[in-house]
PDB file of C-alpha atoms in Angstrom:
ATOM      1  CA  MET A1271      -0.225   0.013   0.297  1.00 48.00           C
ATOM      2  CA  ILE A1272       2.647   2.432   0.945  1.00 53.00           C
ATOM      3  CA  LYS A1273       4.852   1.481  -2.222  1.00 44.00           C
ATOM      4  CA  LYS A1274       1.418   2.300  -4.289  1.00 43.00           C
ATOM      5  CA  ILE A1275       1.427   5.669  -2.241  1.00 41.00           C
ATOM      6  CA  LEU A1276       5.147   6.497  -2.723  1.00 37.00           C
ATOM      7  CA  PHE A1277       5.085   5.532  -6.773  1.00 37.00           C
ATOM      8  CA  ILE A1278       1.550   7.837  -7.014  1.00 40.00           C
ATOM      9  CA  LEU A1279       3.644  10.197  -5.708  1.00 37.00           C
ATOM     10  CA  PHE A1280       6.303   9.808  -8.063  1.00 36.00           C
ATOM     11  CA  LEU A1281       4.474  10.105 -10.391  1.00 36.00           C
ATOM     12  CA  ILE A1282       2.529  13.349 -10.214  1.00 39.00           C
ATOM     13  CA  LEU A1283       5.988  15.012  -9.109  1.00 37.00           C
ATOM     14  CA  ILE A1284       7.511  13.763 -12.355  1.00 35.00           C
ATOM     15  CA  SER A1285       4.409  15.295 -14.740  1.00 38.00           C
ATOM     16  CA  SER A1286       4.008  17.794 -12.694  1.00 40.00           C
ATOM     17  CA  LYS A1287       5.665  20.181 -15.408  1.00 41.00           C
ATOM     18  CA  ALA A1288       3.158  18.327 -17.964  1.00 40.00           C
ATOM     19  CA  TYR A1289       0.668  21.260 -15.707  1.00 45.00           C
ATOM     20  CA  CYS A1290      -2.043  22.054 -18.685  1.00 58.00           C
ATOM     21  CA  CYS A1291      -3.210  25.907 -18.250  1.00 68.00           C
ATOM     22  CA  ASP A1292      -7.441  25.582 -17.296  1.00 72.00           C
ATOM     23  CA  CYS A1293      -9.785  28.502 -19.248  1.00 77.00           C
ATOM     24  CA  SER A1294     -12.537  29.119 -18.327  1.00 76.00           C
ATOM     25  CA  GLU A1295     -15.010  30.776 -21.209  1.00 84.00           C
ATOM     26  CA  LYS A1296     -13.254  33.470 -22.921  1.00 88.00           C
ATOM     27  CA  PRO A1297     -14.392  36.960 -22.391  1.00 92.00           C
ATOM     28  CA  SER A1298     -15.872  38.560 -24.754  1.00 95.00           C
ATOM     29  CA  ILE A1299     -14.466  41.715 -26.846  1.00 96.00           C
ATOM     30  CA  GLU A1300     -15.864  44.280 -25.398  1.00 96.00           C
ATOM     31  CA  LYS A1301     -14.326  43.265 -21.983  1.00 95.00           C
ATOM     32  CA  ASN A1302     -11.421  41.870 -23.535  1.00 96.00           C
ATOM     33  CA  TRP A1303     -10.277  44.796 -24.593  1.00 96.00           C
ATOM     34  CA  GLU A1304     -11.419  46.477 -22.171  1.00 95.00           C
ATOM     35  CA  ILE A1305      -8.266  44.641 -19.788  1.00 94.00           C
ATOM     36  CA  ALA A1306      -5.819  45.006 -22.426  1.00 95.00           C
ATOM     37  CA  ASP A1307      -3.285  47.525 -22.022  1.00 94.00           C
ATOM     38  CA  GLN A1308      -2.510  47.019 -26.215  1.00 95.00           C
ATOM     39  CA  VAL A1309      -4.768  45.190 -29.031  1.00 97.00           C
ATOM     40  CA  PHE A1310      -3.209  44.740 -32.250  1.00 97.00           C
ATOM     41  CA  ILE A1311      -2.629  43.139 -35.728  1.00 97.00           C
ATOM     42  CA  GLY A1312       0.318  42.032 -35.831  1.00 97.00           C
ATOM     43  CA  LYS A1313       2.747  39.602 -37.599  1.00 97.00           C
ATOM     44  CA  ILE A1314       5.648  37.920 -36.174  1.00 97.00           C
ATOM     45  CA  VAL A1315       8.837  37.849 -37.365  1.00 97.00           C
ATOM     46  CA  LYS A1316      11.513  36.758 -35.244  1.00 95.00           C
ATOM     47  CA  VAL A1317      11.642  34.172 -31.938  1.00 95.00           C
ATOM     48  CA  ASP A1318      14.315  33.645 -28.992  1.00 92.00           C
ATOM     49  CA  SER A1319      14.507  31.187 -27.432  1.00 84.00           C
ATOM     50  CA  LEU A1320      18.454  31.566 -25.980  1.00 77.00           C
ATOM     51  CA  LEU A1321      16.265  32.491 -22.061  1.00 77.00           C
ATOM     52  CA  TYR A1322      15.556  30.642 -18.936  1.00 77.00           C
ATOM     53  CA  GLY A1323      13.567  32.045 -16.378  1.00 69.00           C
ATOM     54  CA  SER A1324      14.244  31.594 -12.637  1.00 67.00           C
ATOM     55  CA  TYR A1325      13.708  28.949 -11.651  1.00 67.00           C
ATOM     56  CA  GLY A1326      14.906  26.669 -14.988  1.00 72.00           C
ATOM     57  CA  GLN A1327      11.915  27.224 -17.274  1.00 80.00           C
ATOM     58  CA  LYS A1328      12.125  28.655 -20.409  1.00 87.00           C
ATOM     59  CA  VAL A1329      11.503  31.772 -21.806  1.00 90.00           C
ATOM     60  CA  TYR A1330      10.120  32.474 -25.866  1.00 93.00           C
ATOM     61  CA  VAL A1331      10.940  36.246 -26.735  1.00 94.00           C
ATOM     62  CA  PHE A1332       8.157  36.656 -30.006  1.00 96.00           C
ATOM     63  CA  SER A1333       9.467  40.069 -31.657  1.00 96.00           C
ATOM     64  CA  ILE A1334       6.068  40.959 -32.950  1.00 96.00           C
ATOM     65  CA  LYS A1335       5.723  44.234 -36.226  1.00 96.00           C
ATOM     66  CA  ILE A1336       2.060  46.444 -35.423  1.00 96.00           C
ATOM     67  CA  ILE A1337       0.020  46.575 -38.211  1.00 96.00           C
ATOM     68  CA  LYS A1338      -3.106  48.277 -36.678  1.00 96.00           C
ATOM     69  CA  SER A1339      -4.239  49.296 -33.700  1.00 95.00           C
ATOM     70  CA  TYR A1340      -6.835  49.048 -31.669  1.00 96.00           C
ATOM     71  CA  LYS A1341      -5.993  49.815 -28.342  1.00 95.00           C
ATOM     72  CA  GLY A1342      -3.002  51.854 -27.313  1.00 89.00           C
ATOM     73  CA  GLU A1343      -0.121  54.460 -29.179  1.00 85.00           C
ATOM     74  CA  ILE A1344       1.682  53.177 -31.651  1.00 86.00           C
ATOM     75  CA  TYR A1345       4.323  56.082 -33.631  1.00 86.00           C
ATOM     76  CA  PRO A1346       5.863  56.020 -36.673  1.00 86.00           C
ATOM     77  CA  GLY A1347       9.155  53.892 -36.326  1.00 87.00           C
ATOM     78  CA  TYR A1348       8.257  52.141 -32.663  1.00 89.00           C
ATOM     79  CA  GLU A1349       6.186  49.415 -34.764  1.00 93.00           C
ATOM     80  CA  PHE A1350       7.392  47.030 -32.869  1.00 94.00           C
ATOM     81  CA  ARG A1351       6.989  44.715 -29.651  1.00 94.00           C
ATOM     82  CA  ASP A1352       8.223  41.570 -27.811  1.00 95.00           C
ATOM     83  CA  ILE A1353       5.987  39.562 -26.143  1.00 95.00           C
ATOM     84  CA  LEU A1354       7.955  36.625 -23.642  1.00 93.00           C
ATOM     85  CA  ALA A1355       6.523  33.253 -22.785  1.00 92.00           C
ATOM     86  CA  ASN A1356       7.327  30.203 -20.936  1.00 86.00           C
ATOM     87  CA  ASP A1357       7.007  26.559 -21.221  1.00 78.00           C
ATOM     88  CA  SER A1358       5.821  26.379 -17.259  1.00 73.00           C
ATOM     89  CA  GLY A1359       2.825  25.129 -18.010  1.00 64.00           C
ATOM     90  CA  SER A1360       1.683  28.286 -17.004  1.00 76.00           C
ATOM     91  CA  CYS A1361      -1.798  30.646 -19.444  1.00 88.00           C
ATOM     92  CA  ASP A1362       1.266  31.787 -22.156  1.00 92.00           C
ATOM     93  CA  ALA A1363       0.275  32.350 -25.964  1.00 93.00           C
ATOM     94  CA  PHE A1364       2.690  31.147 -27.941  1.00 94.00           C
ATOM     95  CA  PHE A1365       3.246  32.327 -32.125  1.00 96.00           C
ATOM     96  CA  GLY A1366       4.248  30.921 -35.469  1.00 95.00           C
ATOM     97  CA  ILE A1367       7.318  33.036 -37.242  1.00 95.00           C
ATOM     98  CA  GLY A1368       5.728  34.993 -40.139  1.00 96.00           C
ATOM     99  CA  GLU A1369       2.324  34.793 -39.488  1.00 97.00           C
ATOM    100  CA  GLU A1370       0.011  37.325 -38.848  1.00 98.00           C
ATOM    101  CA  TYR A1371      -2.200  37.195 -35.503  1.00 98.00           C
ATOM    102  CA  LEU A1372      -5.194  39.446 -33.622  1.00 98.00           C
ATOM    103  CA  ILE A1373      -3.298  40.001 -29.905  1.00 97.00           C
ATOM    104  CA  TYR A1374      -4.651  40.826 -26.531  1.00 97.00           C
ATOM    105  CA  SER A1375      -2.162  42.221 -24.335  1.00 95.00           C
ATOM    106  CA  THR A1376      -0.557  43.306 -21.525  1.00 93.00           C
ATOM    107  CA  GLY A1377       2.155  44.976 -19.947  1.00 90.00           C
ATOM    108  CA  ARG A1378       4.421  48.518 -20.397  1.00 76.00           C
ATOM    109  CA  GLU A1379       6.365  50.079 -22.845  1.00 74.00           C
ATOM    110  CA  TYR A1380       7.733  47.237 -25.269  1.00 78.00           C
ATOM    111  CA  ALA A1381       7.342  43.987 -23.218  1.00 86.00           C
ATOM    112  CA  LEU A1382       4.006  42.703 -23.119  1.00 94.00           C
ATOM    113  CA  SER A1383       2.322  38.733 -22.419  1.00 93.00           C
ATOM    114  CA  THR A1384      -0.330  37.253 -23.535  1.00 93.00           C
ATOM    115  CA  SER A1385      -3.202  34.515 -22.801  1.00 92.00           C
ATOM    116  CA  ILE A1386      -4.483  31.233 -24.448  1.00 92.00           C
ATOM    117  CA  CYS A1387      -7.848  32.806 -22.308  1.00 92.00           C
ATOM    118  CA  SER A1388      -7.469  35.831 -24.120  1.00 94.00           C
ATOM    119  CA  ARG A1389      -9.479  36.410 -27.437  1.00 95.00           C
ATOM    120  CA  THR A1390      -6.207  36.498 -29.111  1.00 96.00           C
ATOM    121  CA  ASN A1391      -6.120  34.698 -32.476  1.00 96.00           C
ATOM    122  CA  LEU A1392      -4.507  33.175 -36.132  1.00 97.00           C
ATOM    123  CA  LEU A1393      -5.901  36.377 -38.136  1.00 97.00           C
ATOM    124  CA  LYS A1394      -7.695  34.591 -40.288  1.00 96.00           C
ATOM    125  CA  TYR A1395      -9.080  33.104 -37.426  1.00 96.00           C
ATOM    126  CA  VAL A1396     -10.947  36.326 -36.290  1.00 96.00           C
ATOM    127  CA  ASP A1397     -14.600  37.403 -37.195  1.00 95.00           C
ATOM    128  CA  SER A1398     -15.407  40.680 -39.565  1.00 96.00           C
ATOM    129  CA  GLU A1399     -17.660  41.430 -36.640  1.00 96.00           C
ATOM    130  CA  GLU A1400     -15.340  41.178 -34.057  1.00 97.00           C
ATOM    131  CA  LEU A1401     -12.587  43.506 -36.502  1.00 97.00           C
ATOM    132  CA  ASP A1402     -14.864  45.830 -37.157  1.00 97.00           C
ATOM    133  CA  LEU A1403     -16.347  46.369 -33.332  1.00 97.00           C
ATOM    134  CA  LEU A1404     -13.009  46.249 -32.278  1.00 97.00           C
ATOM    135  CA  ASP A1405     -12.405  49.518 -34.795  1.00 96.00           C
ATOM    136  CA  LYS A1406     -15.412  51.041 -32.754  1.00 96.00           C
ATOM    137  CA  LEU A1407     -14.882  50.580 -29.738  1.00 96.00           C
ATOM    138  CA  TYR A1408     -10.694  52.419 -30.532  1.00 95.00           C
ATOM    139  CA  LYS A1409     -12.760  55.455 -32.062  1.00 94.00           C
ATOM    140  CA  ALA A1410     -14.965  55.731 -29.609  1.00 94.00           C
ATOM    141  CA  ASP A1411     -11.905  56.300 -27.319  1.00 92.00           C
ATOM    142  CA  LEU A1412      -9.706  58.186 -29.614  1.00 88.00           C
ATOM    143  CA  LYS A1413     -12.923  60.639 -29.294  1.00 87.00           C
ATOM    144  CA  ASP A1414     -12.934  60.232 -24.999  1.00 83.00           C
ATOM    145  CA  LYS A1415      -9.711  61.177 -25.082  1.00 76.00           C
ATOM    146  CA  THR A1416     -10.104  64.133 -27.356  1.00 68.00           C
ATOM    147  CA  VAL A1417     -12.499  65.306 -25.351  1.00 61.00           C
ATOM    148  CA  LYS A1418     -10.700  64.701 -22.469  1.00 54.00           C
ATOM    149  CA  ILE A1419      -7.871  66.956 -24.276  1.00 55.00           C
ATOM    150  CA  SER A1420     -10.752  69.692 -24.975  1.00 49.00           C
ATOM    151  CA  LYS A1421     -12.182  69.615 -21.328  1.00 50.00           C
ATOM    152  CA  ARG A1422      -8.233  70.242 -19.766  1.00 50.00           C
ATOM    153  CA  LYS A1423      -7.301  72.431 -22.868  1.00 50.00           C
ATOM    154  CA  ASN A1424     -10.377  74.457 -21.806  1.00 50.00           C
ATOM    155  CA  ASN A1425      -9.461  74.392 -17.727  1.00 54.00           C
ATOM    156  CA  VAL A1426      -6.084  75.628 -18.307  1.00 58.00           C
ATOM    157  CA  GLU A1427      -8.130  78.513 -20.192  1.00 59.00           C
ATOM    158  CA  TYR A1428     -10.668  79.419 -17.590  1.00 48.00           C
ATOM    159  CA  GLN A1429      -7.653  79.214 -14.848  1.00 58.00           C
ATOM    160  CA  ILE A1430      -5.560  81.397 -16.742  1.00 66.00           C
ATOM    161  CA  ASP A1431      -7.970  84.463 -17.594  1.00 57.00           C
ATOM    162  CA  LEU A1432      -8.832  83.749 -13.572  1.00 54.00           C
ATOM    163  CA  VAL A1433      -4.847  84.348 -13.815  1.00 57.00           C
ATOM    164  CA  LYS A1434      -4.831  87.295 -16.223  1.00 63.00           C
ATOM    165  CA  ASN A1435      -8.847  89.174 -14.706  1.00 60.00           C
ATOM    166  CA  SER A1436      -7.126  88.934 -10.703  1.00 63.00           C
ATOM    167  CA  PHE A1437      -4.709  90.717 -12.201  1.00 63.00           C
ATOM    168  CA  GLU A1438      -6.255  93.504 -13.272  1.00 69.00           C
ATOM    169  CA  GLU A1439      -7.769  93.790 -10.301  1.00 69.00           C
ATOM    170  CA  LYS A1440      -4.248  94.666  -8.368  1.00 71.00           C
ATOM    171  CA  ILE A1441      -3.580  96.678 -11.148  1.00 78.00           C
ATOM    172  CA  LYS A1442      -6.764  98.131 -11.117  1.00 73.00           C
ATOM    173  CA  ARG A1443      -7.069  99.055  -7.012  1.00 76.00           C
ATOM    174  CA  LYS A1444      -3.191  99.435  -7.137  1.00 77.00           C
ATOM    175  CA  ASN A1445      -3.995 102.934  -9.534  1.00 78.00           C
ATOM    176  CA  ARG A1446      -7.510 103.705  -7.132  1.00 79.00           C
ATOM    177  CA  THR A1447      -4.520 103.646  -4.463  1.00 82.00           C
ATOM    178  CA  ILE A1448      -2.140 105.887  -6.269  1.00 85.00           C
ATOM    179  CA  CYS A1449      -4.725 108.343  -6.940  1.00 80.00           C
ATOM    180  CA  ILE A1450      -6.455 108.891  -3.793  1.00 87.00           C
ATOM    181  CA  LEU A1451      -2.706 109.451  -2.051  1.00 84.00           C
ATOM    182  CA  SER A1452      -2.385 112.499  -5.009  1.00 82.00           C
ATOM    183  CA  ALA A1453      -5.169 113.764  -4.230  1.00 84.00           C
ATOM    184  CA  VAL A1454      -4.679 113.337  -0.996  1.00 83.00           C
ATOM    185  CA  SER A1455      -1.360 114.667  -1.315  1.00 84.00           C
ATOM    186  CA  PHE A1456      -2.096 117.822  -3.313  1.00 84.00           C
ATOM    187  CA  LEU A1457      -3.916 119.074  -0.687  1.00 87.00           C
ATOM    188  CA  LEU A1458      -1.938 118.748   2.469  1.00 87.00           C
ATOM    189  CA  LEU A1459       0.652 121.133  -0.278  1.00 87.00           C
ATOM    190  CA  VAL A1460      -1.934 123.138  -0.463  1.00 84.00           C
ATOM    191  CA  ILE A1461      -3.255 123.154   3.361  1.00 89.00           C
ATOM    192  CA  ILE A1462       1.056 124.035   3.894  1.00 88.00           C
ATOM    193  CA  LEU A1463       0.494 126.586   1.627  1.00 87.00           C
ATOM    194  CA  ILE A1464      -1.941 128.384   2.881  1.00 87.00           C
ATOM    195  CA  LEU A1465      -0.904 128.509   6.274  1.00 86.00           C
ATOM    196  CA  PHE A1466       2.353 129.192   5.172  1.00 81.00           C
ATOM    197  CA  PHE A1467       0.800 132.886   2.881  1.00 82.00           C
ATOM    198  CA  ARG A1468      -1.233 133.934   5.933  1.00 82.00           C
ATOM    199  CA  LYS A1469       1.815 133.701   8.571  1.00 80.00           C
ATOM    200  CA  ARG A1470       4.131 135.039   6.477  1.00 77.00           C
ATOM    201  CA  ARG A1471       0.775 137.685   6.592  1.00 78.00           C
ATOM    202  CA  VAL A1472       0.489 138.225   9.836  1.00 74.00           C
ATOM    203  CA  PHE A1473       4.583 138.478  10.191  1.00 71.00           C
ATOM    204  CA  SER A1474       4.491 140.979   7.776  1.00 72.00           C
ATOM    205  CA  ASN A1475       1.527 143.229   9.272  1.00 72.00           C
ATOM    206  CA  ASN A1476       3.687 143.192  12.237  1.00 70.00           C
ATOM    207  CA  ASN A1477       6.094 144.672  11.264  1.00 63.00           C
TER     208      ASN A1477
END
């Protein structure tokens, strides 16, 4: 009995690397687009398999040239991304060189990852309805960003106007203060002159 238990444990240990990813139902197009950082059509141009992870698992780097983006900014000269995947039984997606894919990826900058549990698939197997919906989502997101930028711009202009008006009010108050002080100074000068001439007249009469 003990030998059987030990044998079963041994089989579990040696087969642990053969673990397969268990995915539930794939998300909807809208949901997958929402949770992804970048969504695009890309062509695999190179595969590098010389890297290893911290636990000895082999790490693959798939270099991709983006053909069309449905989420994320793509600038001229910066169309390439790297997608990382390891062979440790994770849910990472693997790609064939020279093939074109629709990819829902997570990650920032140029090092991304994607899962077989996402809607990532060979482009030739993707329905045109999915691409049409992605295009609508991209345009709506772009429009929303434009509105936000416009609002921020208008808000900045409003703040500038507030500062400008405040500055103008300060100048007006300063000018009013100067006018009042000038008038008071003039009145004081007139009073001093009147008193001076009165005193001088009294002094002349006494002599």
